[in-house]
Coordinates of C-alpha atoms in Angstrom, one line a residue:
M176 CA -23.2 43.4 35.0
E177 CA -22.5 46.9 36.6
T178 CA -23.3 48.2 33.1
T179 CA -26.7 46.7 32.9
T180 CA -27.4 48.2 36.4
I181 CA -26.7 51.6 35.2
I182 CA -28.6 51.3 32.3
S183 CA -31.5 50.3 33.9
I184 CA -31.2 53.5 36.3
I185 CA -30.7 55.6 33.4
V186 CA -33.9 54.0 31.9
A187 CA -36.1 54.8 35.0
L188 CA -34.7 58.3 35.3
G189 CA -35.6 58.9 31.8
L190 CA -39.2 57.4 32.3
G191 CA -39.4 60.0 35.4
F192 CA -38.2 62.8 33.4
I193 CA -40.9 61.8 30.4
A194 CA -43.7 61.4 33.2
G195 CA -42.6 65.1 34.5
L196 CA -42.9 66.5 31.2
F197 CA -46.2 64.9 30.5
I198 CA -47.3 66.2 34.0
S199 CA -46.0 69.7 33.5
K200 CA -47.9 69.7 29.9
I201 CA -50.8 68.8 31.8
L202 CA -50.4 71.7 34.2
Q203 CA -49.8 74.2 31.5
N204 CA -53.0 72.8 29.7
K205 CA -55.0 73.0 33.0
K206 CA -56.8 70.1 32.3
G207 CA -57.5 69.2 36.3
S208 CA -55.7 69.2 39.3
T209 CA -56.8 65.5 40.1
I210 CA -55.2 64.3 37.0
I211 CA -52.0 66.1 37.8
K212 CA -51.7 65.0 41.5
T213 CA -52.5 61.4 40.4
A214 CA -49.5 61.7 37.8
K215 CA -47.3 62.8 40.4
R216 CA -48.0 60.1 42.6
T217 CA -47.9 57.8 40.0
A218 CA -44.4 59.2 38.8
A219 CA -42.8 59.3 42.3
N220 CA -44.3 55.5 42.9
R221 CA -42.3 54.7 39.4
V222 CA -39.1 56.4 40.4
K223 CA -39.2 54.9 43.8
A224 CA -39.7 51.2 42.3
A225 CA -37.1 52.0 39.8
H226 CA -34.6 52.9 42.5
K227 CA -35.5 49.9 44.5
E228 CA -35.1 47.7 41.5
A229 CA -31.9 49.2 40.4
E230 CA -30.5 48.7 43.9
S231 CA -31.7 45.0 44.0
I232 CA -30.3 44.2 40.5
K233 CA -26.6 46.0 41.7
K234 CA -26.5 43.8 44.6
D235 CA -27.3 40.6 42.6
K236 CA -24.6 41.5 40.1
I237 CA -22.1 42.2 42.7
L238 CA -22.7 39.0 44.3
Q239 CA -22.3 37.3 40.9
A240 CA -19.1 38.8 40.2
K241 CA -17.8 38.0 43.5
E242 CA -18.6 34.2 43.0
R243 CA -17.0 34.3 39.5
F244 CA -13.9 35.8 40.9
I245 CA -13.6 33.1 43.5
E246 CA -14.1 30.5 40.8
L247 CA -11.3 31.8 38.6
K248 CA -9.1 32.1 41.4
A249 CA -9.6 28.5 42.1
E250 CA -8.8 27.5 38.8
H251 CA -5.8 29.7 38.4
E252 CA -4.5 27.8 41.8
K253 CA -5.2 24.3 40.2
V254 CA -3.1 25.3 37.2
V255 CA -0.2 26.8 39.0
L256 CA -0.2 23.6 41.1
A257 CA -0.3 21.4 38.1
R258 CA 2.6 23.4 36.3
E259 CA 4.6 23.1 39.7
K260 CA 4.3 19.4 39.6
K261 CA 5.4 19.2 36.4
I262 CA 8.5 21.2 37.0
V263 CA 9.2 19.1 40.1
D264 CA 8.9 16.0 37.9
V265 CA 11.3 17.6 35.2
E266 CA 13.8 18.4 37.8
K267 CA 13.7 14.9 38.9
R268 CA 14.3 13.3 35.5
I269 CA 17.0 15.8 34.8
R270 CA 18.9 14.8 38.0
E271 CA 18.4 11.1 37.3
K272 CA 19.9 11.8 33.5
E273 CA 22.6 13.4 34.7
S274 CA 23.7 10.6 37.3
Q275 CA 23.4 8.0 34.5
L276 CA 25.6 10.2 32.1
A277 CA 27.9 10.6 34.8
S278 CA 28.5 6.7 35.2
E279 CA 28.5 6.2 31.8
L280 CA 31.4 8.7 31.5
D281 CA 33.2 6.9 34.1
K282 CA 32.8 3.9 32.2
N283 CA 34.1 5.2 29.0
R284 CA 36.9 6.7 30.7
R285 CA 38.0 3.2 32.0
L286 CA 37.5 1.5 28.5
N287 CA 39.5 4.1 27.0
K288 CA 42.5 3.6 29.3
E289 CA 42.0 -0.3 28.6
I290 CA 42.1 0.2 24.7
I291 CA 45.3 2.4 25.3
S292 CA 46.8 -0.2 27.0
K293 CA 46.0 -2.9 24.4
Q294 CA 46.7 -0.9 21.5
K295 CA 50.6 -0.4 23.1
D296 CA 50.6 -4.4 23.5
Y297 CA 49.5 -5.0 19.8
D298 CA 52.1 -2.3 18.6
Y299 CA 54.7 -3.9 20.5
K300 CA 53.9 -7.5 19.3
L301 CA 53.5 -6.5 15.7
E302 CA 57.0 -4.9 15.7
F303 CA 58.3 -8.1 17.2
L304 CA 56.5 -10.2 14.5
E305 CA 57.9 -7.9 11.5
K306 CA 61.3 -8.4 13.0
K307 CA 60.8 -12.3 12.8
Q308 CA 59.3 -12.1 9.2
V309 CA 62.6 -10.3 8.1
E310 CA 64.8 -12.8 9.9
V311 CA 62.7 -15.7 8.2
D312 CA 62.7 -14.2 4.8
K313 CA 66.6 -14.1 5.2
V314 CA 66.9 -17.8 6.3
H315 CA 64.3 -18.8 3.4
K316 CA 66.4 -17.1 0.8
R317 CA 69.4 -18.3 1.9
Q318 CA 67.7 -21.9 1.6
I319 CA 66.6 -21.3 -1.9
E320 CA 70.1 -20.2 -2.7
Q321 CA 71.5 -23.4 -1.3
L322 CA 69.0 -25.6 -3.2
E323 CA 69.9 -23.8 -6.5
V324 CA 73.7 -24.4 -6.0
I325 CA 72.9 -28.2 -4.9
S326 CA 70.3 -28.8 -8.3
G327 CA 71.8 -26.5 -10.6
I328 CA 68.4 -25.0 -11.6
S329 CA 66.8 -21.8 -10.7
A330 CA 63.7 -21.5 -8.6
E331 CA 61.7 -20.2 -11.4
D332 CA 62.7 -23.2 -13.6
A333 CA 61.8 -25.6 -10.9
K334 CA 58.7 -23.8 -10.4
A335 CA 57.7 -23.8 -14.3
D336 CA 58.7 -27.7 -14.4
L337 CA 56.6 -28.4 -11.5
V338 CA 53.6 -26.3 -12.9
K339 CA 53.8 -28.2 -16.3
S340 CA 54.1 -31.6 -14.5
L341 CA 50.8 -31.2 -12.4
K342 CA 48.9 -29.4 -15.6
D343 CA 49.8 -32.7 -17.6
E344 CA 48.7 -34.9 -14.7
A345 CA 45.7 -32.8 -14.1
K346 CA 44.8 -33.2 -18.1
S347 CA 45.2 -36.5 -17.9
D348 CA 43.1 -37.2 -15.0
A349 CA 40.5 -34.5 -16.3
M350 CA 40.3 -36.7 -19.8
S351 CA 40.0 -40.0 -17.9
Y352 CA 37.2 -38.7 -15.7
V353 CA 35.2 -37.2 -18.7
Q354 CA 35.6 -40.6 -20.5
D355 CA 34.3 -42.6 -17.2
I356 CA 31.4 -39.9 -17.2
L357 CA 30.7 -40.3 -21.0
E358 CA 30.6 -44.3 -20.6
E359 CA 28.1 -44.0 -17.5
A360 CA 26.0 -41.7 -19.4
K361 CA 25.8 -44.0 -22.4
L362 CA 25.2 -46.8 -20.3
T363 CA 21.9 -45.2 -18.9
A364 CA 20.6 -42.4 -20.8
E365 CA 21.3 -43.8 -24.4
Q366 CA 20.0 -47.2 -24.0
E367 CA 16.6 -45.7 -22.8
A368 CA 16.8 -43.0 -25.7
R369 CA 17.6 -46.1 -28.3
K370 CA 14.6 -48.0 -26.6
I371 CA 12.1 -44.9 -27.1
I372 CA 13.7 -44.3 -30.6
L373 CA 13.3 -48.0 -31.7
N374 CA 9.8 -48.5 -30.3
T375 CA 8.6 -45.5 -32.1
I376 CA 10.2 -46.4 -35.4
Q377 CA 8.8 -49.7 -35.2
R378 CA 5.3 -48.8 -34.7
V379 CA 5.5 -46.6 -38.0
G380 CA 6.2 -48.3 -41.2
V381 CA 5.6 -46.4 -44.6
E382 CA 7.1 -47.1 -48.0
Q383 CA 9.7 -44.7 -49.3
S384 CA 9.3 -43.5 -52.9
I385 CA 11.8 -41.0 -54.5
E386 CA 10.4 -38.0 -56.5
N387 CA 11.7 -37.4 -59.8
C388 CA 11.8 -34.6 -62.2
V389 CA 9.7 -36.7 -65.0
S390 CA 6.7 -38.3 -65.3
V391 CA 5.5 -40.8 -68.1
F392 CA 2.4 -40.2 -69.7
N393 CA 1.2 -43.9 -71.2
L394 CA -0.4 -43.7 -74.5
E395 CA -3.1 -46.4 -76.2
S396 CA -1.1 -46.3 -79.4
D397 CA 1.8 -44.5 -81.1
D398 CA -0.7 -42.8 -83.7
V399 CA -1.7 -40.3 -80.8
K400 CA 1.9 -38.9 -80.7
G401 CA 1.3 -37.2 -84.1
R402 CA -2.1 -35.5 -83.1
I403 CA -0.3 -34.3 -79.8
I404 CA 2.8 -32.9 -81.9
G405 CA 0.3 -31.3 -84.4
R406 CA 1.1 -29.6 -87.5
E407 CA 4.4 -28.5 -87.5
G408 CA 4.5 -28.8 -83.7
R409 CA 1.9 -26.2 -82.9
N410 CA 0.0 -28.4 -80.2
I411 CA 3.2 -29.3 -78.4
R412 CA 4.2 -25.9 -78.5
A413 CA 1.0 -24.6 -77.1
I414 CA 1.2 -27.2 -74.4
E415 CA 4.5 -26.5 -73.4
A416 CA 3.5 -22.4 -73.3
A417 CA 0.5 -23.2 -71.3
T418 CA 2.0 -25.3 -68.7
G419 CA 5.6 -24.6 -68.4
V420 CA 6.4 -28.3 -69.1
E421 CA 8.9 -29.8 -71.5
I422 CA 7.4 -32.5 -73.6
I423 CA 9.7 -35.0 -74.8
V424 CA 8.4 -37.2 -77.6
D425 CA 11.0 -39.8 -78.4
D426 CA 11.0 -43.6 -79.8
T427 CA 9.8 -45.0 -76.5
P428 CA 6.8 -47.1 -77.6
E429 CA 3.4 -45.8 -76.3
A430 CA 4.8 -42.9 -73.8
I431 CA 5.4 -39.4 -73.7
I432 CA 8.0 -38.0 -71.0
L433 CA 7.1 -34.8 -69.2
S434 CA 10.0 -33.1 -67.6
C435 CA 9.4 -30.2 -64.9
F436 CA 11.2 -29.8 -61.4
D437 CA 7.7 -28.5 -60.2
P438 CA 5.4 -31.1 -59.6
V439 CA 2.2 -29.1 -59.6
R440 CA 2.8 -28.0 -63.3
R441 CA 3.7 -31.5 -64.2
E442 CA 0.8 -33.0 -62.8
V443 CA -1.2 -29.9 -64.7
A444 CA 0.4 -30.9 -67.8
R445 CA -0.4 -34.9 -67.2
L446 CA -4.0 -34.5 -66.3
S447 CA -4.3 -31.9 -69.4
M448 CA -2.9 -34.6 -71.6
H449 CA -5.3 -37.2 -70.4
N450 CA -8.3 -34.8 -71.0
L451 CA -7.2 -34.0 -74.5
V452 CA -6.5 -37.6 -75.5
T453 CA -9.7 -38.9 -74.0
D454 CA -11.7 -35.9 -75.9
G455 CA -9.8 -36.3 -79.2
R456 CA -10.2 -32.6 -79.8
I457 CA -6.3 -31.6 -79.9
H458 CA -5.6 -27.9 -81.1
P459 CA -4.3 -24.8 -79.5
A460 CA -7.4 -23.0 -78.3
R461 CA -8.8 -26.5 -76.9
I462 CA -5.6 -26.9 -75.2
E463 CA -5.7 -23.4 -73.3
E464 CA -9.2 -24.2 -72.1
V465 CA -8.2 -27.4 -71.0
V466 CA -5.3 -26.3 -68.9
K467 CA -7.2 -23.4 -67.3
K468 CA -9.7 -25.9 -66.3
T469 CA -7.2 -28.3 -65.0
E470 CA -5.5 -25.7 -62.8
K471 CA -8.7 -24.9 -61.1
Q472 CA -9.2 -28.8 -60.7
I473 CA -5.5 -29.1 -59.1
Q474 CA -6.4 -26.2 -56.3
Q475 CA -9.6 -27.7 -55.3
E476 CA -7.4 -31.0 -55.1
I477 CA -5.0 -29.2 -53.0
V478 CA -7.6 -28.2 -50.3
E479 CA -9.2 -31.6 -50.4
V480 CA -5.8 -33.0 -49.9
G481 CA -5.2 -30.8 -47.0
K482 CA -8.5 -31.6 -45.3
R483 CA -8.3 -35.3 -45.9
T484 CA -4.8 -35.2 -44.3
V485 CA -5.7 -33.4 -41.1
I486 CA -8.8 -35.8 -40.7
D487 CA -6.5 -38.7 -41.2
L488 CA -4.4 -37.6 -38.5
G489 CA -7.0 -36.5 -36.1
I490 CA -6.1 -32.7 -36.1
H491 CA -8.8 -30.4 -35.4
G492 CA -9.3 -26.2 -35.2
L493 CA -6.3 -25.9 -38.2
H494 CA -6.6 -22.7 -39.9
P495 CA -8.0 -23.0 -43.5
E496 CA -4.7 -21.2 -45.1
L497 CA -2.9 -23.8 -43.1
I498 CA -4.8 -26.8 -44.4
K499 CA -4.3 -25.4 -48.1
T500 CA -0.4 -25.3 -47.2
V501 CA -0.6 -28.9 -46.0
G502 CA -2.4 -29.7 -49.4
R503 CA 0.4 -28.0 -51.4
M504 CA 3.0 -30.4 -49.9
K505 CA 1.8 -33.3 -52.1
F506 CA 3.2 -31.5 -54.9
R507 CA 6.5 -30.9 -53.5
S508 CA 9.5 -33.0 -52.7
S509 CA 12.8 -32.4 -50.2
Y510 CA 15.9 -34.2 -51.5
G511 CA 13.7 -36.4 -53.6
Q512 CA 11.3 -37.5 -50.7
N513 CA 7.6 -36.2 -51.1
L514 CA 7.0 -33.5 -48.7
L515 CA 3.4 -34.4 -47.6
Q516 CA 4.3 -38.1 -47.1
H517 CA 7.5 -36.9 -45.0
S518 CA 5.3 -34.7 -42.9
R519 CA 2.6 -37.3 -42.2
E520 CA 5.3 -39.8 -41.0
V521 CA 7.0 -36.9 -38.6
A522 CA 3.4 -36.3 -37.1
N523 CA 2.9 -39.9 -36.6
L524 CA 6.5 -40.2 -35.2
C525 CA 6.2 -37.1 -32.9
A526 CA 3.0 -38.2 -31.5
L527 CA 4.2 -42.1 -30.5
M528 CA 7.4 -40.5 -29.1
A529 CA 5.5 -37.8 -27.2
T530 CA 3.4 -40.6 -25.6
E531 CA 6.5 -42.4 -24.6
L532 CA 7.8 -39.4 -22.9
G533 CA 4.6 -38.4 -21.3
L534 CA 3.7 -35.4 -23.4
N535 CA 0.7 -34.3 -25.1
P536 CA 0.4 -36.2 -28.4
K537 CA -1.7 -34.1 -30.1
I538 CA 0.7 -31.1 -29.7
A539 CA 3.7 -33.1 -31.1
K540 CA 1.6 -34.4 -34.0
R541 CA 0.5 -30.7 -34.9
A542 CA 4.0 -29.7 -34.8
G543 CA 5.2 -32.7 -36.9
L544 CA 2.9 -32.4 -39.3
L545 CA 3.6 -28.2 -39.9
H546 CA 7.3 -28.2 -39.4
D547 CA 7.9 -27.9 -43.0
I548 CA 5.2 -25.8 -44.3
G549 CA 7.9 -23.1 -44.9
K550 CA 9.2 -25.1 -47.9
V551 CA 5.8 -24.3 -50.1
P552 CA 5.9 -20.7 -50.2
D553 CA 3.7 -18.8 -52.8
T554 CA 6.8 -16.4 -53.4
E555 CA 10.3 -16.9 -53.3
T556 CA 11.8 -15.7 -50.1
E557 CA 15.4 -15.8 -48.8
L558 CA 14.2 -16.5 -45.4
P559 CA 14.9 -20.0 -43.9
H560 CA 11.9 -22.5 -44.2
A561 CA 11.7 -23.1 -40.6
L562 CA 11.5 -19.4 -39.5
L563 CA 8.9 -18.8 -42.5
G564 CA 6.7 -21.7 -41.3
M565 CA 7.0 -20.1 -37.5
Q566 CA 5.8 -17.0 -39.0
W567 CA 2.8 -18.5 -40.7
A568 CA 1.9 -20.7 -37.6
E569 CA 2.0 -17.4 -35.5
K570 CA 0.1 -15.7 -38.0
Y571 CA -2.8 -18.2 -37.9
G572 CA -3.0 -18.6 -34.2
E573 CA -1.1 -21.7 -33.4
K574 CA 0.1 -22.2 -29.9
Q575 CA 3.5 -21.1 -28.8
D576 CA 5.0 -24.8 -28.3
V577 CA 4.1 -25.5 -31.9
C578 CA 5.3 -22.1 -33.4
N579 CA 8.6 -22.7 -31.4
A580 CA 9.1 -26.6 -32.7
I581 CA 8.6 -25.4 -36.3
G582 CA 11.0 -22.7 -35.9
A583 CA 13.9 -24.7 -33.8
H584 CA 13.6 -27.9 -35.7
H585 CA 16.8 -26.7 -37.6
D586 CA 18.3 -25.0 -34.7
E587 CA 17.7 -21.2 -36.3
I588 CA 16.3 -20.2 -32.8
E589 CA 16.4 -21.5 -29.2
M590 CA 14.3 -24.6 -28.2
K591 CA 11.8 -23.5 -25.5
S592 CA 9.9 -26.5 -25.1
L593 CA 10.2 -30.4 -25.1
Y594 CA 8.2 -30.8 -28.2
A595 CA 11.1 -29.0 -30.3
P596 CA 13.6 -31.6 -29.9
I597 CA 11.2 -34.1 -30.7
V598 CA 10.3 -32.7 -33.7
Q599 CA 14.0 -32.4 -34.6
V600 CA 14.7 -35.8 -33.8
C601 CA 11.7 -37.3 -35.9
D602 CA 12.6 -35.3 -38.7
A603 CA 16.0 -36.6 -38.6
I604 CA 14.5 -40.3 -38.5
S605 CA 12.2 -39.8 -41.4
G606 CA 14.8 -37.7 -43.7
A607 CA 18.1 -39.7 -42.7
R608 CA 16.9 -43.1 -43.3
P609 CA 18.8 -45.0 -46.3
G610 CA 16.7 -44.8 -49.5
A611 CA 14.5 -41.8 -48.1
R612 CA 16.5 -39.0 -49.4
R613 CA 19.2 -38.5 -52.0
Q614 CA 22.0 -35.8 -52.1
V615 CA 23.6 -34.3 -55.3
L616 CA 26.8 -36.4 -55.9
D617 CA 29.1 -33.4 -55.8
S618 CA 27.9 -32.0 -52.5
Y619 CA 28.1 -35.8 -51.2
I620 CA 31.8 -36.1 -52.4
Q621 CA 32.7 -32.6 -51.1
R622 CA 31.3 -33.6 -47.4
L623 CA 33.4 -36.9 -47.3
K624 CA 36.5 -34.8 -48.4
D625 CA 35.9 -32.1 -45.7
L626 CA 35.6 -34.9 -43.1
E627 CA 39.0 -36.3 -44.1
D628 CA 40.5 -32.9 -44.4
L629 CA 39.2 -32.0 -40.8
A630 CA 41.0 -35.0 -39.4
F631 CA 44.5 -34.2 -41.1
G632 CA 44.4 -30.9 -39.2
F633 CA 45.4 -32.8 -35.9
S634 CA 49.1 -33.6 -35.2
G635 CA 50.0 -37.2 -35.5
V636 CA 47.4 -37.9 -38.0
Q637 CA 48.9 -40.2 -40.4
K638 CA 45.6 -41.3 -42.6
A639 CA 41.9 -40.7 -42.8
Y640 CA 39.2 -42.3 -44.5
A641 CA 35.3 -41.4 -44.4
I642 CA 33.3 -44.7 -44.8
Q643 CA 29.7 -45.7 -44.1
A644 CA 28.6 -42.9 -46.7
G645 CA 30.1 -40.4 -44.5
R646 CA 28.7 -41.7 -41.2
E647 CA 32.1 -43.2 -39.8
L648 CA 35.7 -41.4 -39.9
R649 CA 38.5 -43.7 -39.3
V650 CA 41.8 -42.1 -38.4
L651 CA 45.1 -43.7 -38.4
V652 CA 47.9 -42.1 -36.2
E653 CA 51.5 -42.4 -36.0
S654 CA 52.3 -44.6 -32.6
T655 CA 55.5 -42.6 -32.0
K656 CA 53.5 -39.4 -31.6
V657 CA 50.2 -40.3 -30.2
S658 CA 50.2 -42.3 -27.3
D659 CA 46.9 -44.5 -26.0
D660 CA 45.9 -41.9 -23.8
K661 CA 46.5 -39.4 -26.5
A662 CA 44.3 -41.6 -28.9
A663 CA 41.3 -41.3 -26.8
E664 CA 41.9 -37.6 -26.4
L665 CA 42.3 -37.3 -30.0
S666 CA 39.2 -38.8 -31.0
F667 CA 37.2 -36.8 -28.6
G668 CA 38.8 -33.7 -30.0
I669 CA 37.9 -34.6 -33.6
S670 CA 34.4 -35.4 -32.8
Q671 CA 33.9 -32.1 -31.1
K672 CA 35.5 -30.4 -34.3
I673 CA 32.9 -32.0 -36.5
Q674 CA 30.1 -31.0 -34.4
N675 CA 30.9 -27.4 -34.3
D676 CA 32.2 -26.8 -37.6
M677 CA 30.3 -29.2 -39.9
T678 CA 26.7 -29.8 -41.0
Y679 CA 25.8 -33.5 -41.7
P680 CA 22.6 -35.6 -41.5
G681 CA 22.5 -38.1 -38.6
Q682 CA 25.9 -39.1 -36.7
V683 CA 29.4 -39.5 -37.4
K684 CA 31.5 -42.0 -35.5
V685 CA 35.2 -41.1 -35.2
T686 CA 37.6 -44.2 -34.5
V687 CA 41.1 -43.5 -33.9
I688 CA 43.4 -46.5 -34.7
R689 CA 47.0 -46.5 -33.3
E690 CA 49.2 -49.4 -34.4
T691 CA 52.8 -50.4 -33.0
R692 CA 55.1 -52.3 -35.3
A693 CA 58.3 -53.9 -34.4
V694 CA 60.4 -54.7 -37.7
N695 CA 63.6 -56.6 -37.8
V696 CA 65.5 -58.4 -40.8
A697 CA 67.1 -61.5 -40.4
K698 CA 70.3 -62.0 -42.9

């Protein structure tokens, strides 16, 4: 502010100086004394006014500076007082903390003294107990030595005998407990399971027909046989080449036998023969034409059969390729059982059993119909039919429950839903019934022999017979080597061995027979 006052004074002096120059210039030019005098008076007045204004500004600035100084001094004093108050508070807290630490230090010192005292007592007691333990061990050792002298056996032998006795007793008790549990489970679970299965089977009754590898084509008269054979057998050779079916013309009156393991090719040959005989024109060119036309008809029939099947079963939304696969099952057989009839029966059984168990019958029926689609592949594959069918079902958008039931019905994969065991059980019901399927004689005899050999692998077995078409195994044991308790254990062990090591349809009942004979001779 003083700087502003000085500047104002300088400006006033400058103005006066400029006015003086102006006046002197006027005097030099001699333009009139009146103007000069007036200018001088004006300049003097302005200088006086400037001095007065400068003094007034100076006084104001000095007053403002004093007031500002007083304000700054008051603020500084407030800050100093606040800092002094904080210092006093900090010193007070420090004194309190020092007092608290001192009391805790005294307390810790007392606790340390008590701990040291207790540690000394503990060491003394521990030393005393160790001495007593040594004395007890010596007394125990002397007692064991005395017992060994009295009994005549060592402690290790006595311990081994005791362990063996306890082990045999525990094993016998465990077998008894297992048998009780199994019997109790059979009285409840097996009764209910049989009820469900029997109700399901009773509600589905179908006729069983065994598929053969031959078909009989009936003729109106034996004269037609010569036309079918043709000159030097050219017609019959053309039919066999076009269809891949062996044609047997023998002395059977009014009949020709068509032999082929493939039912589709056998059906093509049968329909072709029917068309040729009806038309009357039988020669190689006509034969090839009729066979090609018949093959197209068979493919259309496959699709129609698939559609009729899914409509009859009430299955909706099935992919067209799966429908075609279902139709092809009509011309396939499994162990002599028609595959389509088997799949339809399994589908109905699954639906009924799922209803009994409170599950969705539509999903069960779908899985039952599709469970064997892997048996009708377009090309040969080494993949098991259950896994192949599961891949097809996944490819054509079937649900996970259906796919898992298809893949797991022969235990190739883990069962992840309740529909999988239902399909497995219904498949066994349909296929394992007497007359439903037939096995090759050699494999059947070998399976019975394997059952008997498995029983001879157990100790004490004297004789073993597989009866009831391999569904029961009767085992005769030596009474001197196998007790009554051991007989039950042996029956359980043989059944588990069969379950783990052999593949068989249905169930195998194991019966162990123990006979005691007392023989004397009267002379």
